[in-house]
Short mmCIF file of C-alpha atoms in Angstrom, two decimals:
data_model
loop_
_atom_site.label_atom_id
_atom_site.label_comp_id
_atom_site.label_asym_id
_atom_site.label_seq_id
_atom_site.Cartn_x
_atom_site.Cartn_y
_atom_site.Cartn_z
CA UNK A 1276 -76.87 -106.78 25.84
CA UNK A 1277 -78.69 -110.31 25.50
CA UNK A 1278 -76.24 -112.82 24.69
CA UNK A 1279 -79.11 -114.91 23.94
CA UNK A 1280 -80.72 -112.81 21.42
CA UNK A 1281 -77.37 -112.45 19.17
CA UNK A 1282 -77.75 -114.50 16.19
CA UNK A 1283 -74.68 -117.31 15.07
CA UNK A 1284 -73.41 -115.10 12.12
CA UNK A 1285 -72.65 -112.04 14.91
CA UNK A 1286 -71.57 -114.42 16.85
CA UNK A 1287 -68.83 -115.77 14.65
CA UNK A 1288 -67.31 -112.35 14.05
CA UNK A 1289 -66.18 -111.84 17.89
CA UNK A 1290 -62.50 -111.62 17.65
CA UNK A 1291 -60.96 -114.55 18.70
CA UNK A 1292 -59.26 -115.15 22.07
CA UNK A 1293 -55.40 -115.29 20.79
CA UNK A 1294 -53.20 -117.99 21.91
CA UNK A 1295 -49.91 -117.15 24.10
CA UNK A 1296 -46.04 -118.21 23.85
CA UNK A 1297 -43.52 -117.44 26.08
CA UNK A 1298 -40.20 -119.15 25.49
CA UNK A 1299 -37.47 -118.79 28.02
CA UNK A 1300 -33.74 -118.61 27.79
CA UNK A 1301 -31.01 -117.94 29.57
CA UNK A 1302 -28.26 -116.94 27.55
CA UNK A 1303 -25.47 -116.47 29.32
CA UNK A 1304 -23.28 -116.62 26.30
CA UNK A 1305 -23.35 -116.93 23.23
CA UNK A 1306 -26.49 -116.09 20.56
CA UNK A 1307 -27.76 -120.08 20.28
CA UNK A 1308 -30.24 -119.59 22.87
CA UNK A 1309 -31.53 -116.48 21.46
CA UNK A 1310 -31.82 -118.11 17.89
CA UNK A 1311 -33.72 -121.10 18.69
CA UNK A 1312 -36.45 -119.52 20.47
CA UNK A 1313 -36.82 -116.83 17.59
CA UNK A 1314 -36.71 -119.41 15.20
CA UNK A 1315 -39.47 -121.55 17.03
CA UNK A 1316 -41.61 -118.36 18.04
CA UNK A 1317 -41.39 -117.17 14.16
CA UNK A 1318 -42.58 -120.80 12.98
CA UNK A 1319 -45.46 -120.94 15.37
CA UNK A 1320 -46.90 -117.28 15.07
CA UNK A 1321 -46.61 -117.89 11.41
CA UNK A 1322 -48.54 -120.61 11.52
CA UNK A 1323 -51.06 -119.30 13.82
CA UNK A 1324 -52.99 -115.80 13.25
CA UNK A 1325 -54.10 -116.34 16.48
CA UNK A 1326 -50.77 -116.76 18.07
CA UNK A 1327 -48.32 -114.25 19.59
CA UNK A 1328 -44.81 -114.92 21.38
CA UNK A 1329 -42.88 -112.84 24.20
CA UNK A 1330 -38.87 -114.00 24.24
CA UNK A 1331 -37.23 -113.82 27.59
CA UNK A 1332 -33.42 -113.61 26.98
CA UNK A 1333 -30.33 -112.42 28.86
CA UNK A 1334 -28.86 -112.04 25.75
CA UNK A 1335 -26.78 -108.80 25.43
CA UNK A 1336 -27.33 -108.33 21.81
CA UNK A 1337 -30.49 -109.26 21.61
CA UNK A 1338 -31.65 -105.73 20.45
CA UNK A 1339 -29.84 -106.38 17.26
CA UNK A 1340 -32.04 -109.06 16.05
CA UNK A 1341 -35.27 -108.35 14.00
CA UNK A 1342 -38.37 -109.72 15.07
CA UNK A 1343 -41.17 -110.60 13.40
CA UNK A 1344 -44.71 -109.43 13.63
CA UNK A 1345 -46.50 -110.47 16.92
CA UNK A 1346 -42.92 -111.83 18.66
CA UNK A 1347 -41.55 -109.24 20.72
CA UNK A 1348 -38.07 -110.23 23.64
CA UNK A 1349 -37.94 -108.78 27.33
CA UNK A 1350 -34.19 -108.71 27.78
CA UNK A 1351 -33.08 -109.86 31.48
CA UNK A 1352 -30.43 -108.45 33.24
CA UNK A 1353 -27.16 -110.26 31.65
CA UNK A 1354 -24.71 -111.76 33.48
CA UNK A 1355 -21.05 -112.92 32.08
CA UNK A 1356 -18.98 -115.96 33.00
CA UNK A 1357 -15.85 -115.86 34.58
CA UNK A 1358 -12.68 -117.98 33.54
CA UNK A 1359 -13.17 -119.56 37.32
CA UNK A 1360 -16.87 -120.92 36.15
CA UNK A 1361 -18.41 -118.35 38.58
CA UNK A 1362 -20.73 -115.85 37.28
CA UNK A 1363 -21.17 -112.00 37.60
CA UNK A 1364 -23.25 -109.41 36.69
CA UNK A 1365 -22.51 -108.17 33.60
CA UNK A 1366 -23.38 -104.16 33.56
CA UNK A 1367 -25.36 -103.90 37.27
CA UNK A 1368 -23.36 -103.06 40.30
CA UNK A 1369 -24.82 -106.70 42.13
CA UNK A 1370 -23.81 -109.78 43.07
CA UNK A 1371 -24.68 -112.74 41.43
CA UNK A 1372 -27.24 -113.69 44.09
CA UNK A 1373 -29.19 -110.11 43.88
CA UNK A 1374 -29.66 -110.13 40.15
CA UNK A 1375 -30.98 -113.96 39.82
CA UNK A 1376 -33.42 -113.12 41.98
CA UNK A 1377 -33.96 -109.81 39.87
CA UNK A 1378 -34.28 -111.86 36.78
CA UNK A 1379 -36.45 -114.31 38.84
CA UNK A 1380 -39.04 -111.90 39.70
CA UNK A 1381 -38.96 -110.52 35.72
CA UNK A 1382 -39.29 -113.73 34.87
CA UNK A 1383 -42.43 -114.41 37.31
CA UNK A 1384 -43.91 -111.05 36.77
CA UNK A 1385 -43.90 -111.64 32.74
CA UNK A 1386 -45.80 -114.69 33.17
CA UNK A 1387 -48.34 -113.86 35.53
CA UNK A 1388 -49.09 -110.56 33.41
CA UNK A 1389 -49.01 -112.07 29.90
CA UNK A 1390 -50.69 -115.64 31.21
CA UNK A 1391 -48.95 -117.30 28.38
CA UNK A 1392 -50.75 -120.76 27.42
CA UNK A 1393 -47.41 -122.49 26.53
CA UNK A 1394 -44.54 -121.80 28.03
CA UNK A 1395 -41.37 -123.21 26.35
CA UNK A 1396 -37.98 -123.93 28.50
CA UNK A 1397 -34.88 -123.97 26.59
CA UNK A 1398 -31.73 -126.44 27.67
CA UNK A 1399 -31.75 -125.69 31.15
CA UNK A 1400 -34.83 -127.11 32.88
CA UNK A 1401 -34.17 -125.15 36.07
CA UNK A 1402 -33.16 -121.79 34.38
CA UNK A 1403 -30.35 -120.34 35.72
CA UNK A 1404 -29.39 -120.91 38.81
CA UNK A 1405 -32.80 -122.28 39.05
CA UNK A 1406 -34.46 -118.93 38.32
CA UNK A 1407 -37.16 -120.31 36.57
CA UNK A 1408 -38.69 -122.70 39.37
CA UNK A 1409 -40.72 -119.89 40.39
CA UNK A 1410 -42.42 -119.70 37.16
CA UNK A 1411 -42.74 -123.33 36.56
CA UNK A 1412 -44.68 -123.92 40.14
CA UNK A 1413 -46.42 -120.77 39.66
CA UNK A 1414 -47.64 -122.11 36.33
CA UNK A 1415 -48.14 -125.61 37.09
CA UNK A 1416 -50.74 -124.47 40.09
CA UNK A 1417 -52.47 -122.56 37.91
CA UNK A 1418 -53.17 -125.40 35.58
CA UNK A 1419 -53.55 -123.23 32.25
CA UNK A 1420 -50.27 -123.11 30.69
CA UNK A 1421 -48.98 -126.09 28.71
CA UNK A 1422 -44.81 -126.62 29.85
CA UNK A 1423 -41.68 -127.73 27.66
CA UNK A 1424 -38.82 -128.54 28.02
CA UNK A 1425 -36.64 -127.98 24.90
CA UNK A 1426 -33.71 -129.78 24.15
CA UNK A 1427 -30.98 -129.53 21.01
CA UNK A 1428 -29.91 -132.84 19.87
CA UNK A 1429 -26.17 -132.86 21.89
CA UNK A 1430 -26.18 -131.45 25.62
CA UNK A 1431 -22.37 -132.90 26.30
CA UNK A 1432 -21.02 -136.16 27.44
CA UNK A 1433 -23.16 -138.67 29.25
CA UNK A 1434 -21.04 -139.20 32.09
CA UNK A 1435 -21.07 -134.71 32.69
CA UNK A 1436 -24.80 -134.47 31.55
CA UNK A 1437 -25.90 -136.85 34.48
CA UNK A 1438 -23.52 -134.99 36.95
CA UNK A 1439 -24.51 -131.57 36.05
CA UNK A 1440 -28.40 -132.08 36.05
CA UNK A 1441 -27.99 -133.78 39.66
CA UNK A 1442 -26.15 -130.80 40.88
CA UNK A 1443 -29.16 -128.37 39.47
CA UNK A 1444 -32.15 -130.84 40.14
CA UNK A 1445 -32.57 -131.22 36.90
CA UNK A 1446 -33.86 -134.61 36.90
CA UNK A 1447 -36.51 -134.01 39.63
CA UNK A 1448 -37.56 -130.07 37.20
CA UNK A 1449 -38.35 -132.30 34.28
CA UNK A 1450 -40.37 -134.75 36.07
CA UNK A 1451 -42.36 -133.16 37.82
CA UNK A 1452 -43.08 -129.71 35.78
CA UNK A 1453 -43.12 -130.48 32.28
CA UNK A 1454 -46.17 -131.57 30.03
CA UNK A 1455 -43.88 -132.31 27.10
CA UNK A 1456 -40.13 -132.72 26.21
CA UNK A 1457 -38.69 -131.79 22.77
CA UNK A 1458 -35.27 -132.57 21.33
CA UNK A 1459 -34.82 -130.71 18.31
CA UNK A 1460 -32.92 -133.34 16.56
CA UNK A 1461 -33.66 -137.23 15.54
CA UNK A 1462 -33.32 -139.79 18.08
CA UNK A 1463 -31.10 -141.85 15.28
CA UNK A 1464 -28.67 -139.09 15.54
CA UNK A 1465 -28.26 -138.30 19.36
CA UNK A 1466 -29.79 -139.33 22.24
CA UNK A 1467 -29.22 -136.15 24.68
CA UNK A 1468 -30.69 -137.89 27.24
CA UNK A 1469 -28.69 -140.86 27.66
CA UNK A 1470 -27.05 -140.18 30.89
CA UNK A 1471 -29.98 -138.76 32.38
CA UNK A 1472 -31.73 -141.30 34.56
CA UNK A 1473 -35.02 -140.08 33.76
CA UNK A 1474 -37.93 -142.24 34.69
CA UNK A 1475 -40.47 -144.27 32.21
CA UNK A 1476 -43.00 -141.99 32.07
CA UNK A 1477 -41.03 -138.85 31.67
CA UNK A 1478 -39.43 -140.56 28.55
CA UNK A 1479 -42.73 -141.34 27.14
CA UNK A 1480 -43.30 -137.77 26.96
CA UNK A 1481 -40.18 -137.29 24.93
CA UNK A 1482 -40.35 -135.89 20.79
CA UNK A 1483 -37.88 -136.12 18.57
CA UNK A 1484 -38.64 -133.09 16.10
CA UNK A 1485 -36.01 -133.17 14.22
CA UNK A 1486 -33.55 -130.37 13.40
CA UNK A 1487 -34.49 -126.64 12.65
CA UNK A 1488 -34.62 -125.38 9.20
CA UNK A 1489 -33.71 -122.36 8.25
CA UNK A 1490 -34.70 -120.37 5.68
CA UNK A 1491 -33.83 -116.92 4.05
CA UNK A 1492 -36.67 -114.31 5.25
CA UNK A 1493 -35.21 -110.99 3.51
CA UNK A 1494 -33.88 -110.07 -0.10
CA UNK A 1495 -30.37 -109.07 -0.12
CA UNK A 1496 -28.22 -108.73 -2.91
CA UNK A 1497 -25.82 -111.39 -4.14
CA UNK A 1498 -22.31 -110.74 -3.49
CA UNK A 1499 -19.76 -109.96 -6.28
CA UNK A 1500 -17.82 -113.11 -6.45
CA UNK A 1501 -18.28 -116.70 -5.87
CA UNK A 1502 -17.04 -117.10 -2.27
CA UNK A 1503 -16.61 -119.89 1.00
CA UNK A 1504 -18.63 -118.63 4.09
CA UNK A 1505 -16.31 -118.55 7.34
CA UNK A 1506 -18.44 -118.62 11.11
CA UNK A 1507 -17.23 -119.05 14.41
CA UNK A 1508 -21.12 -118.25 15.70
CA UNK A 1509 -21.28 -115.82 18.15
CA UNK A 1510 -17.45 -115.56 17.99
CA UNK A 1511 -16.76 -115.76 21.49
CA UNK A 1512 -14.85 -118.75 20.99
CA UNK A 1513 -13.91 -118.69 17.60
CA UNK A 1514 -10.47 -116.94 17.75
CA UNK A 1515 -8.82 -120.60 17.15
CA UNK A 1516 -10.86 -121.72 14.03
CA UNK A 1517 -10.61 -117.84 12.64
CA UNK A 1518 -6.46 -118.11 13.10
CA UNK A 1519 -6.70 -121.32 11.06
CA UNK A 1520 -8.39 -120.01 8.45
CA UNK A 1521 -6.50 -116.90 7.86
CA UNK A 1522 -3.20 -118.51 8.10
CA UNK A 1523 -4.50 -121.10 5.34
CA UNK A 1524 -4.69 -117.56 3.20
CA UNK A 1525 -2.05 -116.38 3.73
CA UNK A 1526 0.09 -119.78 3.75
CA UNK A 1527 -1.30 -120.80 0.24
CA UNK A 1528 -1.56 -117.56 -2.02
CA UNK A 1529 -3.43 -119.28 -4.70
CA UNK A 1530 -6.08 -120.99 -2.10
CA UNK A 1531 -9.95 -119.65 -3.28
CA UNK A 1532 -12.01 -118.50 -3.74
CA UNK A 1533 -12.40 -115.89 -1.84
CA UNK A 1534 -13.45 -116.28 2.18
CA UNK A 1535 -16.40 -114.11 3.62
CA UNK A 1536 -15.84 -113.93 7.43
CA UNK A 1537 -18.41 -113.06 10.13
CA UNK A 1538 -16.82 -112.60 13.09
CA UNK A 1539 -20.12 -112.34 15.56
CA UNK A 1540 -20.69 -109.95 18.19
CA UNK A 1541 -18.40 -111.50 20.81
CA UNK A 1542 -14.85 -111.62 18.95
CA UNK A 1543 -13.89 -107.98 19.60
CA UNK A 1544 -10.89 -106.21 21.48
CA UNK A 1545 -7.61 -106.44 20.52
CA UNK A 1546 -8.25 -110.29 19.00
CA UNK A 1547 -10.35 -108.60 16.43
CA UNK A 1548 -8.50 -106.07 15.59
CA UNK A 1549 -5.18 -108.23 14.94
CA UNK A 1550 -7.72 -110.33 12.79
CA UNK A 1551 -8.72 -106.99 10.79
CA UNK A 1552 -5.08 -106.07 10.14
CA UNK A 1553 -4.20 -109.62 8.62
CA UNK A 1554 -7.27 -109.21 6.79
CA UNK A 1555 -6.65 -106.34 5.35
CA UNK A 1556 -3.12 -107.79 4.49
CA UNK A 1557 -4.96 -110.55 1.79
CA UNK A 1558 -6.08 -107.82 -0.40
CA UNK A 1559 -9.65 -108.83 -1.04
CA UNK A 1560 -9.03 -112.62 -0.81
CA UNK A 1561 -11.08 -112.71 2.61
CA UNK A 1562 -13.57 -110.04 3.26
CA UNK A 1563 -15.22 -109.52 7.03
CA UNK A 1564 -18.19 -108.21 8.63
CA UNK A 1565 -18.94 -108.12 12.35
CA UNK A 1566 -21.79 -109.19 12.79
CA UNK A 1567 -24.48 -110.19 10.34
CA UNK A 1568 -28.64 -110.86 12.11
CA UNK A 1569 -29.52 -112.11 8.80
CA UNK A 1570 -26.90 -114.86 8.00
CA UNK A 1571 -29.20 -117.21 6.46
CA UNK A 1572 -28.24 -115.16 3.15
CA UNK A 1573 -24.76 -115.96 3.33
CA UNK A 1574 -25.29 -119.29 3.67
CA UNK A 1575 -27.53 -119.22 0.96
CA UNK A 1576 -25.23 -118.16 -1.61
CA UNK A 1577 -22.13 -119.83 -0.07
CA UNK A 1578 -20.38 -122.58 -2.46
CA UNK A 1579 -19.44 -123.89 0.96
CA UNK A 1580 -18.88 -123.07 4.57
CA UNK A 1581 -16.32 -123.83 7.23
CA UNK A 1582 -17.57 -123.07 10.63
CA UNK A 1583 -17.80 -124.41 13.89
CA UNK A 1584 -20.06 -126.85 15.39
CA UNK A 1585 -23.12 -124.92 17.13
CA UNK A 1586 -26.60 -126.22 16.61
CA UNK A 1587 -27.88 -123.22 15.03
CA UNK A 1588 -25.02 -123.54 12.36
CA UNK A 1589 -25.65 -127.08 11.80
CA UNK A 1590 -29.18 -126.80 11.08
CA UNK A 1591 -28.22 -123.93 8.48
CA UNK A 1592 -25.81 -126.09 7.04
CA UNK A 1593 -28.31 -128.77 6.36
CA UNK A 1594 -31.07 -126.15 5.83
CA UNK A 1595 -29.04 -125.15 2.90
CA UNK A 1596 -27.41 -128.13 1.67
CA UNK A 1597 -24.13 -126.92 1.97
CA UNK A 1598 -20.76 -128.76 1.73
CA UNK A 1599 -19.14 -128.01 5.26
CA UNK A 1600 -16.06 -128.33 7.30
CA UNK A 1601 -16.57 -127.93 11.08
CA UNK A 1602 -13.89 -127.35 13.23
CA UNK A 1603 -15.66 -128.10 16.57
CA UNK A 1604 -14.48 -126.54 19.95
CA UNK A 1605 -13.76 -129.04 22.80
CA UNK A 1606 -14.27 -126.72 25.93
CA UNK A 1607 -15.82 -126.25 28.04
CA UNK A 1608 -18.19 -128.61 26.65
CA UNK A 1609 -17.45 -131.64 23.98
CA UNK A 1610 -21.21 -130.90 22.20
CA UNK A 1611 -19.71 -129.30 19.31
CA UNK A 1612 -17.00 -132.68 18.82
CA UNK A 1613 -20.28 -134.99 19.59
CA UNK A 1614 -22.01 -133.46 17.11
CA UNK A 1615 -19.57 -132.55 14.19
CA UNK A 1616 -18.11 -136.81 14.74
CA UNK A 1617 -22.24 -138.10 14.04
CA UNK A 1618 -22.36 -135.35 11.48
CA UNK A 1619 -19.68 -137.33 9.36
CA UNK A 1620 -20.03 -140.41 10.52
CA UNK A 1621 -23.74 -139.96 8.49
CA UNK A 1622 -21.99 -138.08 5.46
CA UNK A 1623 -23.18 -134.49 6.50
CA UNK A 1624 -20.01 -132.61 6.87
CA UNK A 1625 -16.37 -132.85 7.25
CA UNK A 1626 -14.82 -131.96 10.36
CA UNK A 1627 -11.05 -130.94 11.70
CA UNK A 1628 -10.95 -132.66 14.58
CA UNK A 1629 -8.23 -131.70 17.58
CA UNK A 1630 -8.04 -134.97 18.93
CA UNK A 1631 -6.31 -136.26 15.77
CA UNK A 1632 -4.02 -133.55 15.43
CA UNK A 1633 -5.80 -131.91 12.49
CA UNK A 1634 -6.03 -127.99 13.68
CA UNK A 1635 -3.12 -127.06 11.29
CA UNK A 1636 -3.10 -124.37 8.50
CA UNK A 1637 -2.18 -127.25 6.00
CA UNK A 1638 -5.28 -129.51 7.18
CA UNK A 1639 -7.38 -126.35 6.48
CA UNK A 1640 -5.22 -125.47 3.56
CA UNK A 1641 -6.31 -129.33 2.09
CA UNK A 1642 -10.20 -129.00 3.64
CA UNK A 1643 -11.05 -125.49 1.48
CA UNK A 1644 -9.59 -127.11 -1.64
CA UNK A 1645 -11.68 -130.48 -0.90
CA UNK A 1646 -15.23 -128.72 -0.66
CA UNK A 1647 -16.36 -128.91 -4.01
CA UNK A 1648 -15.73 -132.72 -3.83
CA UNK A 1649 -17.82 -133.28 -0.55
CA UNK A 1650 -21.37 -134.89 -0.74
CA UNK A 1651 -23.82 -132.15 -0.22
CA UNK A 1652 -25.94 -133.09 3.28
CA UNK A 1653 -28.81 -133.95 1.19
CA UNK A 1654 -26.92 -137.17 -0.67
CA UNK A 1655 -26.99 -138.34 2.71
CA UNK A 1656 -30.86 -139.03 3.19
CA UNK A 1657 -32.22 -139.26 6.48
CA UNK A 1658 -35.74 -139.33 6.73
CA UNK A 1659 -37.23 -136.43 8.79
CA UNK A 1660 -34.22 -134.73 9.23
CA UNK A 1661 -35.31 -131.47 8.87
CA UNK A 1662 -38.98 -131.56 9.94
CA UNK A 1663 -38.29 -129.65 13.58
CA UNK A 1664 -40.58 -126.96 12.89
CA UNK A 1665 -43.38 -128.49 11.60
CA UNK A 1666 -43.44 -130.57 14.37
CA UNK A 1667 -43.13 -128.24 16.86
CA UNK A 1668 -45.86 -126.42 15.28
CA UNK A 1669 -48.13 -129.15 15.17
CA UNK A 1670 -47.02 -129.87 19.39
CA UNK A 1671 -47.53 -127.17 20.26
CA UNK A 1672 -51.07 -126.57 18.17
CA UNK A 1673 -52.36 -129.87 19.77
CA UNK A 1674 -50.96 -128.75 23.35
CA UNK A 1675 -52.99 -125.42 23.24
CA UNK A 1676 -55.93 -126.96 22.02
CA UNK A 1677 -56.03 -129.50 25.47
CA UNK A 1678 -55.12 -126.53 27.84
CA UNK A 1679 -57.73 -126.37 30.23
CA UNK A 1680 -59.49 -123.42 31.27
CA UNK A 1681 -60.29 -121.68 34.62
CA UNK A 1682 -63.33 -121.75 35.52
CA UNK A 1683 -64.93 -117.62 36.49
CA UNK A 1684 -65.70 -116.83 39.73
CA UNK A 1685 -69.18 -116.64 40.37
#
């Protein structure tokens, strides 16, 4: 056919080239990983017609999450930490070594076949055990992918961050590879950074977003009974905070109302099922679930929430304006304690805090009773606080707009 000879009107109906995320994360524990990049892929293919997004995750339960239309996950081999720090393959019979480079390759092999015109990093801006380098200098060659960092808005202490991103060549990664850096928080808040010694330029290439809202994507029926919402997260962690809470119950018999309890997919064993028993023991005063892939409801219709102090949980806290209690873990990293102490120092939440002694069933006892009296987050105005996916949307938009083109072979 003439190209020549078709007119502008047939023209404009050719289908229109679409535009390609992949977001990478490790996930070696835990579900925050996994929930970032599925709330950031949902907020730009929504946006975008045009757009699709491919999730690369090692998450094990990632196959229990919905996806929306035109974001699909490759799951990468998983791998589990041991209480040493070393890691291990979590289901394959191969050393640690064998399936990096396994996930490596995947990795590689996803990128060169899907030709993705952003890619977006989460936390770690090697990958795991630097299994994303590949990628990243396979990509950056190439010159038509767009590459970000992404950071939440508390990595850990200074003093570790700027050890631990020496150790991984961290420092030299986000130099030289990335186009753009995002911390999904407000610089007013946290600097993540600060202990990273990050050259000029690199930090002029830094956004703030803000944080992540949330938002309830499916009807689902209101519970029964007004109700506190109880989270550890993913619950692999949680078994302190969820002991706390359930002796509260059962130390104060008139203490309400009544406590809905999602343990997440990683309290199990014989923890949970000691849990379920004293449960069962309150007679309807605390209900639980396992494991709940749409929680935004239950935060929705919470009349207040005690949780721990995850990023993901934050931002639903905030996204929902709810009166919160955190109890924040302290290893093996103090990001939940960094970020539950700015959250009250601003008037956002409440927090138990194990440095003062507080982790007792009469401090929670006192902190259930004492959330109807908290300032909701929103009293607390901070400007931009919850614009992180419109500005994401808008970065990334304006980044796949400048991505240049290879020219075809003649």
């Amino acid at each position: 056919m003439d190209i020549a000879a078709l007119s502008p009107t047939c023209l404009s109906t050719q289908p229109q080239k679409s535009r390609r995320v992949l977001l990478y994360s490790h996930d070696t524990f835990g579900l925050g990983h996994l929930r970032r990049s599925r709330a950031l892929a949902t907020a730009i293919t929504s946006a975008d017609p045009h757009a699709t997004a491919i999730i690369l995750t090692g998450s094990p339960v990632a196959g229990r999450f919905a996806f929306p239309e035109r974001v699909d996950h490759v799951r990468l081999p998983g791998v589990t930490k041991q209480a040493d720090g070393s890691y291990v393959s979590q289901s394959l019979d191969m050393g640690i070594d064998q399936t990096t480079a396994m996930r490596a390759g995947l990795i590689k092999s996803a990128a060169e076949q899907y030709q993705p015109d952003l890619l977006i990093v989460d936390k770690e801006p090697t990958g795991f055990r630097g299994e994303v380098l590949p990628t990243l200098q396979m990509l950056k060659d190439r010159g038509t992918t767009k590459l970000v960092l992404g950071l939440r808005d508390v990595l850990d202490s200074p003093e570790i961050m700027g050890t631990e991103w020496d150790r991984k060549g961290g420092i030299d990664a986000t130099e030289r590879f990335y186009d753009e850096i995002w911390v999904y928080g407000l610089r007013s808040f946290y600097d993540p950074t600060s202990g990273l010694d990050l050259n000029e330029e690199t930090r002029a290439r830094m956004t703030y977003t803000g944080y992540l809202r949330r938002e309830v994507h499916v009807d689902a029926p209101a519970l029964d009974a007004p109700y506190i919402l109880v989270t550890p997260g993913g619950g692999g962690d949680g078994q302190a905070m969820v002991n706390l809470v359930l002796s509260a119950y059962e130390q104060d018999p008139d203490l309400s109302p009544m406590a809905v309890l999602v343990y997440g997919p990683f309290l199990s064993g014989d923890t949970r099922e000691l849990f379920e028993r004293r449960v069962r023991n309150l007679n309807g005063r605390v209900r639980a679930v396992g494991f709940e892939s749409q929680i935004e409801t239950l935060f929705a219709g919470a009349q207040g929430v005690v949780c721990m102090g995850g990023y993901n949980t934050f931002c639903e806290v905030l996204s929902f304006d709810q009166r919160a209690v955190i109890v924040p873990r302290t290893v093996p990293r103090r990001e939940q304690h960094i970020r539950a102490s700015r959250g009250k120092a601003l008037g956002l939440v409440q927090m138990l805090d194990e440095d003062q002694g507080q982790l007792t069933p009469q401090s929670m006892i006192h902190a259930i009773r004492n959330l109807p009296f908290q300032k909701l987050p929103s009293q607390s105005y901070i400007p931009g606080l919850l614009d992180g996916l419109d500005v994401v949307v808008d970065r990334a938009r304006a980044l796949m707009a400048t991505k240049p083109t290879v020219p075809a072979a003649e």
